[in-house]
PDB file of C-alpha atoms in Angstrom:
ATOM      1  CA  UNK Z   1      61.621 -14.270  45.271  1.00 64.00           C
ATOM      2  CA  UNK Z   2      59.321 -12.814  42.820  1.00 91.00           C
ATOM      3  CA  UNK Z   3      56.904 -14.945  40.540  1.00 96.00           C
ATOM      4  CA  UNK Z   4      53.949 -13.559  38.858  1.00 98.00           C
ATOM      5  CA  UNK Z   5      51.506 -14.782  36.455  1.00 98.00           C
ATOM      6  CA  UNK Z   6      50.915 -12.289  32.818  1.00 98.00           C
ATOM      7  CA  UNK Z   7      47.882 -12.336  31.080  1.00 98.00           C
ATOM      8  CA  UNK Z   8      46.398 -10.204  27.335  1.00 98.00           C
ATOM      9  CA  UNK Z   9      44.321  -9.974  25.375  1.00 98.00           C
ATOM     10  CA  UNK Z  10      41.329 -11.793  27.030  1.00 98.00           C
ATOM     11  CA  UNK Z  11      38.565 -10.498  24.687  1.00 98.00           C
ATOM     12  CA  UNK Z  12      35.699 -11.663  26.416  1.00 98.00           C
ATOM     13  CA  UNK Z  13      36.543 -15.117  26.604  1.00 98.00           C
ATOM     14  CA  UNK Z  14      35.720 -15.795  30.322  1.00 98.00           C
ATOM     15  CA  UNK Z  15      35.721 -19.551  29.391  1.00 98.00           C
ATOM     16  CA  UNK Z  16      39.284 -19.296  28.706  1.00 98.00           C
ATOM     17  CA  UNK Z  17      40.555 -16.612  31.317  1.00 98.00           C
ATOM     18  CA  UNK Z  18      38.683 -19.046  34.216  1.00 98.00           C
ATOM     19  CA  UNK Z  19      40.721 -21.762  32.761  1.00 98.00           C
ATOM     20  CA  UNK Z  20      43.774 -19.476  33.016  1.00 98.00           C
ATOM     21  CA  UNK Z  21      43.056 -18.793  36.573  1.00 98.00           C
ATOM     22  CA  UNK Z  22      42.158 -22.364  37.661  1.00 98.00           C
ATOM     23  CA  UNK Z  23      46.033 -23.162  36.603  1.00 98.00           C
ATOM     24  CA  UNK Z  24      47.213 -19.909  37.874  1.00 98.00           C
ATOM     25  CA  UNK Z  25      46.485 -21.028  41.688  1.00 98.00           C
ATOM     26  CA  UNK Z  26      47.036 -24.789  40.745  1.00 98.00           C
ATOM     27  CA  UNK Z  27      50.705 -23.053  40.669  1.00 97.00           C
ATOM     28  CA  UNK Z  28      50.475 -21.212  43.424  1.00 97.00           C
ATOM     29  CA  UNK Z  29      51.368 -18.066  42.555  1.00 97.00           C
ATOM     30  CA  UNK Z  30      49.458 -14.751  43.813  1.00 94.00           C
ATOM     31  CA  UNK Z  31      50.148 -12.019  41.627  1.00 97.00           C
ATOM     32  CA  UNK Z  32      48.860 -11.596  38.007  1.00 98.00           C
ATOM     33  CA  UNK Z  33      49.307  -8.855  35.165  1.00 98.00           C
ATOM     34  CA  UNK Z  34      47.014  -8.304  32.677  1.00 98.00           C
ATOM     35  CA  UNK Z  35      48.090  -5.508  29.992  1.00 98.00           C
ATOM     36  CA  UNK Z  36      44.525  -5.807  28.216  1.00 98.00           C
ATOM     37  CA  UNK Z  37      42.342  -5.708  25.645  1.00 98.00           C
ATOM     38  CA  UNK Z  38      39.482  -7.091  27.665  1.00 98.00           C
ATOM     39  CA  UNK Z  39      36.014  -7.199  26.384  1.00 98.00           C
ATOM     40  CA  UNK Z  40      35.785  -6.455  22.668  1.00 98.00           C
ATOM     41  CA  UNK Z  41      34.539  -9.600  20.718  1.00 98.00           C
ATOM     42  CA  UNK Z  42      31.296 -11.314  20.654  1.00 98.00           C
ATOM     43  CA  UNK Z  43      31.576 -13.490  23.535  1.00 98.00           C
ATOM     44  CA  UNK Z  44      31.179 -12.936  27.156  1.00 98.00           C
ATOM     45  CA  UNK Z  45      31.958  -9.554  27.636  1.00 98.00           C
ATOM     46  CA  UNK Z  46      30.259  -8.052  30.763  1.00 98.00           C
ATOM     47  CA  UNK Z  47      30.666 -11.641  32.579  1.00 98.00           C
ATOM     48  CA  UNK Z  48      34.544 -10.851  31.745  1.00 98.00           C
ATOM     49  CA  UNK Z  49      34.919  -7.258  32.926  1.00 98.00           C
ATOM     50  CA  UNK Z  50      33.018  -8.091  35.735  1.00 98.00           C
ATOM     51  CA  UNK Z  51      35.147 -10.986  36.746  1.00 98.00           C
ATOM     52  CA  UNK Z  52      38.143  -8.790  36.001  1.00 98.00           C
ATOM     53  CA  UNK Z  53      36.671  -5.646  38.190  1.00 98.00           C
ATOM     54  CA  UNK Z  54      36.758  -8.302  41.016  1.00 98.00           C
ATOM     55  CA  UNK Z  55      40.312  -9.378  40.829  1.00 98.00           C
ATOM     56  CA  UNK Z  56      43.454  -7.918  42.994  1.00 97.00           C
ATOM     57  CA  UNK Z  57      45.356  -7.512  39.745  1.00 98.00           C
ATOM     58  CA  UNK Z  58      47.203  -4.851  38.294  1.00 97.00           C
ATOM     59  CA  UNK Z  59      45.522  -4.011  34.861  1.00 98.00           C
ATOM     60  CA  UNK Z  60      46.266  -1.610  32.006  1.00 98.00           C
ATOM     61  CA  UNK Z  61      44.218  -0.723  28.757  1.00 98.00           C
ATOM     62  CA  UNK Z  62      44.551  -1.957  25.564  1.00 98.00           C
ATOM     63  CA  UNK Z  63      43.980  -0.743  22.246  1.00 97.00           C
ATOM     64  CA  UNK Z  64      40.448  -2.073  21.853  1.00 96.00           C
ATOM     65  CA  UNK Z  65      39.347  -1.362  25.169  1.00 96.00           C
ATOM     66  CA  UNK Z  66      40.511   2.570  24.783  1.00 95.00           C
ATOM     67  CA  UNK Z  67      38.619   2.434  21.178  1.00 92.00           C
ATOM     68  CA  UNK Z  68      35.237   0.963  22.082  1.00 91.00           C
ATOM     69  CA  UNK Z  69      35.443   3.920  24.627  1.00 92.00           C
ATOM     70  CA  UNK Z  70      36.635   6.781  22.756  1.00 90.00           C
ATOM     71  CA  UNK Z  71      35.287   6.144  19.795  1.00 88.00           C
ATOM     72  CA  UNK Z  72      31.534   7.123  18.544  1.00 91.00           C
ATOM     73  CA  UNK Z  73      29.665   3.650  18.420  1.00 92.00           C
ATOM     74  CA  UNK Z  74      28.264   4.434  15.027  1.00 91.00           C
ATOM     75  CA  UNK Z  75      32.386   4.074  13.907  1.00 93.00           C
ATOM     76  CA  UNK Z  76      32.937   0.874  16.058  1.00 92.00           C
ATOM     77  CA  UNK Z  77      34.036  -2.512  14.233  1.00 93.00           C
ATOM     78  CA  UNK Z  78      31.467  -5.511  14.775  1.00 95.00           C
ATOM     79  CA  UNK Z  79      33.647  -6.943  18.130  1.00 96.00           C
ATOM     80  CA  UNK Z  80      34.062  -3.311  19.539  1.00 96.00           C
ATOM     81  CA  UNK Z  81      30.625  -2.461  19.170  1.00 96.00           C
ATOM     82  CA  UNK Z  82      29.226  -5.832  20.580  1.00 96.00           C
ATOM     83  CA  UNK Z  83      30.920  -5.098  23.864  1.00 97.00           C
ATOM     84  CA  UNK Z  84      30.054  -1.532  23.776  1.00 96.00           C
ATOM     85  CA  UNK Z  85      26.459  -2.711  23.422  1.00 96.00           C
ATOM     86  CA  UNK Z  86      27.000  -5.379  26.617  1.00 97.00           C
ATOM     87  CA  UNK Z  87      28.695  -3.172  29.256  1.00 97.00           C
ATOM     88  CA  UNK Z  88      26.935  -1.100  31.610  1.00 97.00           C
ATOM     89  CA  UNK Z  89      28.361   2.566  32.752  1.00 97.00           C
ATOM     90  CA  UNK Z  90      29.944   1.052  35.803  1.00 98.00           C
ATOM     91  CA  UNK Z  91      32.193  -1.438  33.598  1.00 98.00           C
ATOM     92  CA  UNK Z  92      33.163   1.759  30.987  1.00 97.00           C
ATOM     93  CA  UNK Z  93      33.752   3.682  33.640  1.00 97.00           C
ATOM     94  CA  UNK Z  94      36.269   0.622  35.170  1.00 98.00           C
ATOM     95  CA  UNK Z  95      37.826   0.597  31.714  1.00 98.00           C
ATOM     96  CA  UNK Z  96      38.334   4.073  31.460  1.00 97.00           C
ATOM     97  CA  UNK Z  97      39.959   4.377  34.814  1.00 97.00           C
ATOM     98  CA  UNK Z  98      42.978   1.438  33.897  1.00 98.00           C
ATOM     99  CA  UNK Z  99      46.535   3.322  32.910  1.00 97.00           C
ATOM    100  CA  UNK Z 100      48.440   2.485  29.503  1.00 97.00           C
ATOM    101  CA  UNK Z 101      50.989   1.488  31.219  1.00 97.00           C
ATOM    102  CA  UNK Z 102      51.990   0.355  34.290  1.00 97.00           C
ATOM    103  CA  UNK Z 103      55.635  -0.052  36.116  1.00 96.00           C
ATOM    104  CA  UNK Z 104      54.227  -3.501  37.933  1.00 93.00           C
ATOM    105  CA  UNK Z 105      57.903  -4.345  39.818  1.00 89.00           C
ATOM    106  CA  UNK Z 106      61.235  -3.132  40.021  1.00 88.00           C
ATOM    107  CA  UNK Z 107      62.474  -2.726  36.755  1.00 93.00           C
ATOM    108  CA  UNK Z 108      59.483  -4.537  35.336  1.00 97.00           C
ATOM    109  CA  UNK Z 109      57.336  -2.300  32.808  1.00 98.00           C
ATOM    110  CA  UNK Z 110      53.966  -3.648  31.334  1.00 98.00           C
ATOM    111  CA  UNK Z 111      52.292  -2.571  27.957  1.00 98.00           C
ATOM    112  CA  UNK Z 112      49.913  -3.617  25.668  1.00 98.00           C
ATOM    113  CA  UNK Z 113      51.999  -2.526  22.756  1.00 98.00           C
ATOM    114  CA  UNK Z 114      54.721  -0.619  22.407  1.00 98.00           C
ATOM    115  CA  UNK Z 115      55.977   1.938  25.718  1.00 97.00           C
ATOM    116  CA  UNK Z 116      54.850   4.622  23.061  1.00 96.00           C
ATOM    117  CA  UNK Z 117      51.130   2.812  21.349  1.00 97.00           C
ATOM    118  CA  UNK Z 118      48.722   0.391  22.345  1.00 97.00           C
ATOM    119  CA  UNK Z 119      47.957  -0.396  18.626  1.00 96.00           C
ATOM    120  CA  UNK Z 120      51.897  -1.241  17.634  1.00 97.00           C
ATOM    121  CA  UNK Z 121      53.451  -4.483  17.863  1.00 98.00           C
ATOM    122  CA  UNK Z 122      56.209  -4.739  19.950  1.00 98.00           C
ATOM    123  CA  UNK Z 123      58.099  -7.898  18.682  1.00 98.00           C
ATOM    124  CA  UNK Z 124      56.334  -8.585  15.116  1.00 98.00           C
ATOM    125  CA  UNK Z 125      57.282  -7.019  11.758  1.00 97.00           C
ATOM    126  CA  UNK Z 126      54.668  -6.891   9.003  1.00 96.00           C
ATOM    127  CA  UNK Z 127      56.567  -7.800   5.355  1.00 93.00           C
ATOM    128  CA  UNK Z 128      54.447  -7.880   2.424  1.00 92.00           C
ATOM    129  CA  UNK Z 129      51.575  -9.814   4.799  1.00 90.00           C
ATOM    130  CA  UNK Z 130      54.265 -12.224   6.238  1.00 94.00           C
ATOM    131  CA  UNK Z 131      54.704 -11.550   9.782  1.00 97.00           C
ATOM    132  CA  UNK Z 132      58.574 -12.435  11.098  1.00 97.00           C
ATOM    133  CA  UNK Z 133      59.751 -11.767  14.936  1.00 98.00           C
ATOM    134  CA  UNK Z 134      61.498  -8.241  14.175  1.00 98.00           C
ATOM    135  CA  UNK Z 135      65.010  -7.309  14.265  1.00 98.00           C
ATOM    136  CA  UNK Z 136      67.293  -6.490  16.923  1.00 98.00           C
ATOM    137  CA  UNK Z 137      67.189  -3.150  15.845  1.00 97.00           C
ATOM    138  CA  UNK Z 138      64.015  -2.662  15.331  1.00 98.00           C
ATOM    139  CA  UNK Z 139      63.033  -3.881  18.628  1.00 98.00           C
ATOM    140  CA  UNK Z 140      65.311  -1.428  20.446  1.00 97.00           C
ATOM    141  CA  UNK Z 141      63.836   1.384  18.222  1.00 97.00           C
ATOM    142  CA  UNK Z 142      60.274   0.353  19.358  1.00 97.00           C
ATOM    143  CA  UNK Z 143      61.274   0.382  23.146  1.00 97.00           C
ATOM    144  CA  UNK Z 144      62.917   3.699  22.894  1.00 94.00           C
ATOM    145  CA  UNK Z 145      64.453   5.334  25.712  1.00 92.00           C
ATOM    146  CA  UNK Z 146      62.899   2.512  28.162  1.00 93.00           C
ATOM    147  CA  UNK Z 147      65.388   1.087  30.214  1.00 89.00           C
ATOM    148  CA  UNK Z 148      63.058  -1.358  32.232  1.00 96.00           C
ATOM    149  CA  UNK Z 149      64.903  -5.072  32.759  1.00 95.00           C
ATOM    150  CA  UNK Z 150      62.017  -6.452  31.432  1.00 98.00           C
ATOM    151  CA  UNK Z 151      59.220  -5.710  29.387  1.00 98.00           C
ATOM    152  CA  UNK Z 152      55.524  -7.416  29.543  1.00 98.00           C
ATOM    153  CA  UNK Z 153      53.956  -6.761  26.266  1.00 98.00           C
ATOM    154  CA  UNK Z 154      50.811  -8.036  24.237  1.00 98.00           C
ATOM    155  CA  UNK Z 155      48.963  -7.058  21.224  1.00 98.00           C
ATOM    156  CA  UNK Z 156      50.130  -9.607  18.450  1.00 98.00           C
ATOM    157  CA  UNK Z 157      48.437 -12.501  20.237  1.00 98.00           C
ATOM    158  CA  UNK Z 158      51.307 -14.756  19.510  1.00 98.00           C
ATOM    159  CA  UNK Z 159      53.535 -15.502  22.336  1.00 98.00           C
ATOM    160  CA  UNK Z 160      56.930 -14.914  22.461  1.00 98.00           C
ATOM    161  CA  UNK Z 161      60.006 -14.850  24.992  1.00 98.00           C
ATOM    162  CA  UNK Z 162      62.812 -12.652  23.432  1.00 98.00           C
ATOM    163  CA  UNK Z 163      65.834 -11.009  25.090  1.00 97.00           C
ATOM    164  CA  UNK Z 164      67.791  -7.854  23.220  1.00 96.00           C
ATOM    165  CA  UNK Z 165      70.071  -5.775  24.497  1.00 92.00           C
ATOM    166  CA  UNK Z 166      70.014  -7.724  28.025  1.00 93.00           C
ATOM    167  CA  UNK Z 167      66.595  -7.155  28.422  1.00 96.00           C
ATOM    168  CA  UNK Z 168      64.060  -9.414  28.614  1.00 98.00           C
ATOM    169  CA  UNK Z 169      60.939  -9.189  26.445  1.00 98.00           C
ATOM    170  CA  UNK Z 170      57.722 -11.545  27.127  1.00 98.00           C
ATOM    171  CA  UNK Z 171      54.564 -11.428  25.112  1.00 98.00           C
ATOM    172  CA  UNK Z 172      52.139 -14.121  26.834  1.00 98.00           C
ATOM    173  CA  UNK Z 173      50.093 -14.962  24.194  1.00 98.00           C
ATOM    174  CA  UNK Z 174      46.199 -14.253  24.074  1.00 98.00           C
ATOM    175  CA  UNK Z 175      44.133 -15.989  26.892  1.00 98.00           C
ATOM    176  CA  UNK Z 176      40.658 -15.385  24.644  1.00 98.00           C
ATOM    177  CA  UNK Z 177      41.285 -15.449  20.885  1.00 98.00           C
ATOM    178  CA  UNK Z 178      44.349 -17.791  19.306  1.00 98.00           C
ATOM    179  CA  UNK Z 179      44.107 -16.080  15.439  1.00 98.00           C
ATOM    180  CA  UNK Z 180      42.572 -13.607  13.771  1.00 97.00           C
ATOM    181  CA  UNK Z 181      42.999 -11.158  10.648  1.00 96.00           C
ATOM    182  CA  UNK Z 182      44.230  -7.596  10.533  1.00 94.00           C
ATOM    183  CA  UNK Z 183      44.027  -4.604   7.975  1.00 92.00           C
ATOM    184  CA  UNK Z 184      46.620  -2.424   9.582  1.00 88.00           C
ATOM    185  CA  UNK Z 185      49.777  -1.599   9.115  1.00 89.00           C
ATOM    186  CA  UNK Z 186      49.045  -4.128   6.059  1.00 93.00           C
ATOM    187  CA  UNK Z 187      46.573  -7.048   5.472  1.00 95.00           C
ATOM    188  CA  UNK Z 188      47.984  -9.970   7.360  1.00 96.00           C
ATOM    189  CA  UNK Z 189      47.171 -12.842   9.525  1.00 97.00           C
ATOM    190  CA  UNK Z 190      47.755 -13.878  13.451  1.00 97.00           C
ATOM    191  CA  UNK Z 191      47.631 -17.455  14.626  1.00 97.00           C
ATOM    192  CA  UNK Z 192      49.098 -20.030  16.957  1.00 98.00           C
ATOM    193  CA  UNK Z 193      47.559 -22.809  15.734  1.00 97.00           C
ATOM    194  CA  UNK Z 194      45.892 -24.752  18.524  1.00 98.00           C
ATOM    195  CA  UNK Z 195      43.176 -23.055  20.611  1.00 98.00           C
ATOM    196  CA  UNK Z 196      44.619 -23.026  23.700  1.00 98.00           C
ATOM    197  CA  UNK Z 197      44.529 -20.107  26.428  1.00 98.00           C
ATOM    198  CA  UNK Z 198      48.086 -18.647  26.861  1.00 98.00           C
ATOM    199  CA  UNK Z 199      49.522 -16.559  29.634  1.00 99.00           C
ATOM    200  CA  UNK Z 200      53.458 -16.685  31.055  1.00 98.00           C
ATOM    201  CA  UNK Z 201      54.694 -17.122  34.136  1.00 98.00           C
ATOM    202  CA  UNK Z 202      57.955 -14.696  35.063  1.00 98.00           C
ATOM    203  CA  UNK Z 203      59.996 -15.649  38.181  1.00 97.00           C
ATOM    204  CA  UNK Z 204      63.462 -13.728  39.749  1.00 95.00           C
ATOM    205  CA  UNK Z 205      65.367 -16.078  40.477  1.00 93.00           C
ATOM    206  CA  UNK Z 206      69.709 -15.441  41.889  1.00 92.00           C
ATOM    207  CA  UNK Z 207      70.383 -15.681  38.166  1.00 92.00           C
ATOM    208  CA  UNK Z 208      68.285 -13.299  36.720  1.00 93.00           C
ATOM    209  CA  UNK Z 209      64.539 -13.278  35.362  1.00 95.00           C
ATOM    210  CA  UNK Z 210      63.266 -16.879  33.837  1.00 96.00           C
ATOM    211  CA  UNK Z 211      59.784 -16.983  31.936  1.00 98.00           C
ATOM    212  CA  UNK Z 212      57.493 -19.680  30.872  1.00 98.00           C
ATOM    213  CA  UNK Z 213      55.286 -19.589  27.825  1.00 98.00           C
ATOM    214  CA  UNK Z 214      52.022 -21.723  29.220  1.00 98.00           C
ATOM    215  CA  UNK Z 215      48.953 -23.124  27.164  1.00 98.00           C
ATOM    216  CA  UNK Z 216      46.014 -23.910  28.873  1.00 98.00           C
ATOM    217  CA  UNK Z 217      43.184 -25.958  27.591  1.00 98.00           C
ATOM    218  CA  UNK Z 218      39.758 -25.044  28.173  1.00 98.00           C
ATOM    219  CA  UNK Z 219      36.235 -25.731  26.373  1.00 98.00           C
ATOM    220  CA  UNK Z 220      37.114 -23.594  22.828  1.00 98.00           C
ATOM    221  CA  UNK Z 221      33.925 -25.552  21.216  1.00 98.00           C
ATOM    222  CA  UNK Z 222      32.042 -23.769  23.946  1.00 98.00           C
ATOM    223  CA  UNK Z 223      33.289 -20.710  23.027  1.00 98.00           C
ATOM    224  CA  UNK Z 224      33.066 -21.246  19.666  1.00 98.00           C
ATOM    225  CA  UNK Z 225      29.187 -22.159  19.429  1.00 98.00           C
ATOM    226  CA  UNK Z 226      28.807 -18.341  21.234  1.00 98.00           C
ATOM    227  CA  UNK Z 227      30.777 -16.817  18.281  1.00 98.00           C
ATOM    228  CA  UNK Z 228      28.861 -18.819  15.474  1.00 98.00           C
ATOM    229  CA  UNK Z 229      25.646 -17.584  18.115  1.00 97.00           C
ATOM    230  CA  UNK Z 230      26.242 -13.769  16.601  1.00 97.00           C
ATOM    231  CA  UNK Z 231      27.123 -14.880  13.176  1.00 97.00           C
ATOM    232  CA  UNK Z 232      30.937 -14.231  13.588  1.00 96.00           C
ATOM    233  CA  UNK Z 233      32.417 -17.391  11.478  1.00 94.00           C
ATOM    234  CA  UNK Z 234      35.745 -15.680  11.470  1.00 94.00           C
ATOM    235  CA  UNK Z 235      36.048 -15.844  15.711  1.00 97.00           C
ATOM    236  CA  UNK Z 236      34.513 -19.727  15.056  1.00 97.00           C
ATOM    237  CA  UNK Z 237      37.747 -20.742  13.110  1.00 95.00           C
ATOM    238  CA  UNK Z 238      39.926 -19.379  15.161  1.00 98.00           C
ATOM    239  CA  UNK Z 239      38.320 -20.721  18.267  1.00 98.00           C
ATOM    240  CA  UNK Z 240      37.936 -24.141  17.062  1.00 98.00           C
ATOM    241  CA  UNK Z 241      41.075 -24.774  15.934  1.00 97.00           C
ATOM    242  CA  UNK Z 242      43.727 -21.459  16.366  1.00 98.00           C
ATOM    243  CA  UNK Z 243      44.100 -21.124  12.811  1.00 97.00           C
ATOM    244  CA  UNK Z 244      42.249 -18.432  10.525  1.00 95.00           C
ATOM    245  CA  UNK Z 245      40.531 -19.974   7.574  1.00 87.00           C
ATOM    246  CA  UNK Z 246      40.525 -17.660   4.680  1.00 67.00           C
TER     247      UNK Z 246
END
């Protein structure tokens, strides 16, 4: 039998991933996945990479994590730069050193994104600001010539089980922030509406793959008091409740 735990888009929030992990061995289960996006945001960063640099995971890159590397600080949005500021060498260097992508089982492929971006979402299509679960089509487009059974994905924060084509598809939700805004492809908006840490749990069973969508409380007020801490009333919202208010 396999059964693993999958984990995204953390973004400092070691209040929530320790919450994650506390229910993670309550289940008993050994092996985790985390496809990224790990520090940037103004909460806990270093405490989370360091935690993370600790673990017996397998662990991609995300977006954010390649851009508060690659990128000159100077050009760095407020949550990139605040864990660029926080991080010593040793945890860049960590960063830098975690693949894209990462073929985690057999026939099991993890990505933050898409196979082909870290900065593309995988099962969300942006329409005039409304975001709707994408087409069929579309999805198949996205994976490509991928032929993986199942695909681990992250990115869009909202969690999601989908199956096209007879694959399996599972976005776990973010452990670390439950909303937020985007510019790109188009303005829009990301939420879940309560702010609870997500992750899934994926199991083989004799009748094929079954996954589990899991929401974890933790203490978000906590969390949120460090966001309003560096003047960040957009991370506050979202923290407090898993809504953005506008």
């Amino acid at each position: 039998m396999t059964r693993f735990a999958v984990l995204a888009d953390i973004h400092g929030n070691i209040l929530a991933l320790e919450a994650v992990v506390r229910d993670v061995a309550r289940r008993g289960i050994e092996s985790v996945i985390n496809l990224g996006d790990n520090a940037s945001g103004p909460l806990w960063p270093d405490e989370t990479v360091s935690f993370l640099m600790q673990q017996n995971w397998q662990q991609i890159a995300g977006n954010c994590d390649r851009a508060l590397l690659q990128q000159s600080p100077e050009t760095l949005g407020a949550s990139d730069r605040y864990a660029f500021d926080r991080l010593s060498d040793v945890q860049k260097a960590w960063l830098a050193g975690l693949p894209a992508r990462a073929a985690v089982f057999d026939g099991v492929l993890a990505v933050h994104g898409t196979p082909s971006s870290d900065s593309e979402y995988l099962l969300e299509s942006i329409n005039a600001g409304r975001v709707d679960l994408a087409e069929p089509g579309a999805i198949e487009a996205r994976l490509g010539r991928e032929r993986s059974a199942v695909f681990l994905c992250g990115h869009s924060h909202l969690p999601r089980i989908v199956r096209v084509g007879g694959r399996l598809i599972v976005n776990p939700g973010s452990v670390g922030l439950p909303a937020y805004t985007q510019d790109t492809p188009e303005p829009h908006v990301m939420q879940t509406g309560a702010p609870d840490a997500r992750y899934a749990v994926l199991e083989r069973t004799a009748t094929g793959w079954c996954a589990e969508l899991v929401a974890v409380p933790y203490d978000h007020e906590a969390a949120a008091r460090q966001a309003r801490l560096q003047n960040r009333h957009d991370w506050v919202s979202a923290l407090e409740t898993g809504w953005v208010t506008m």
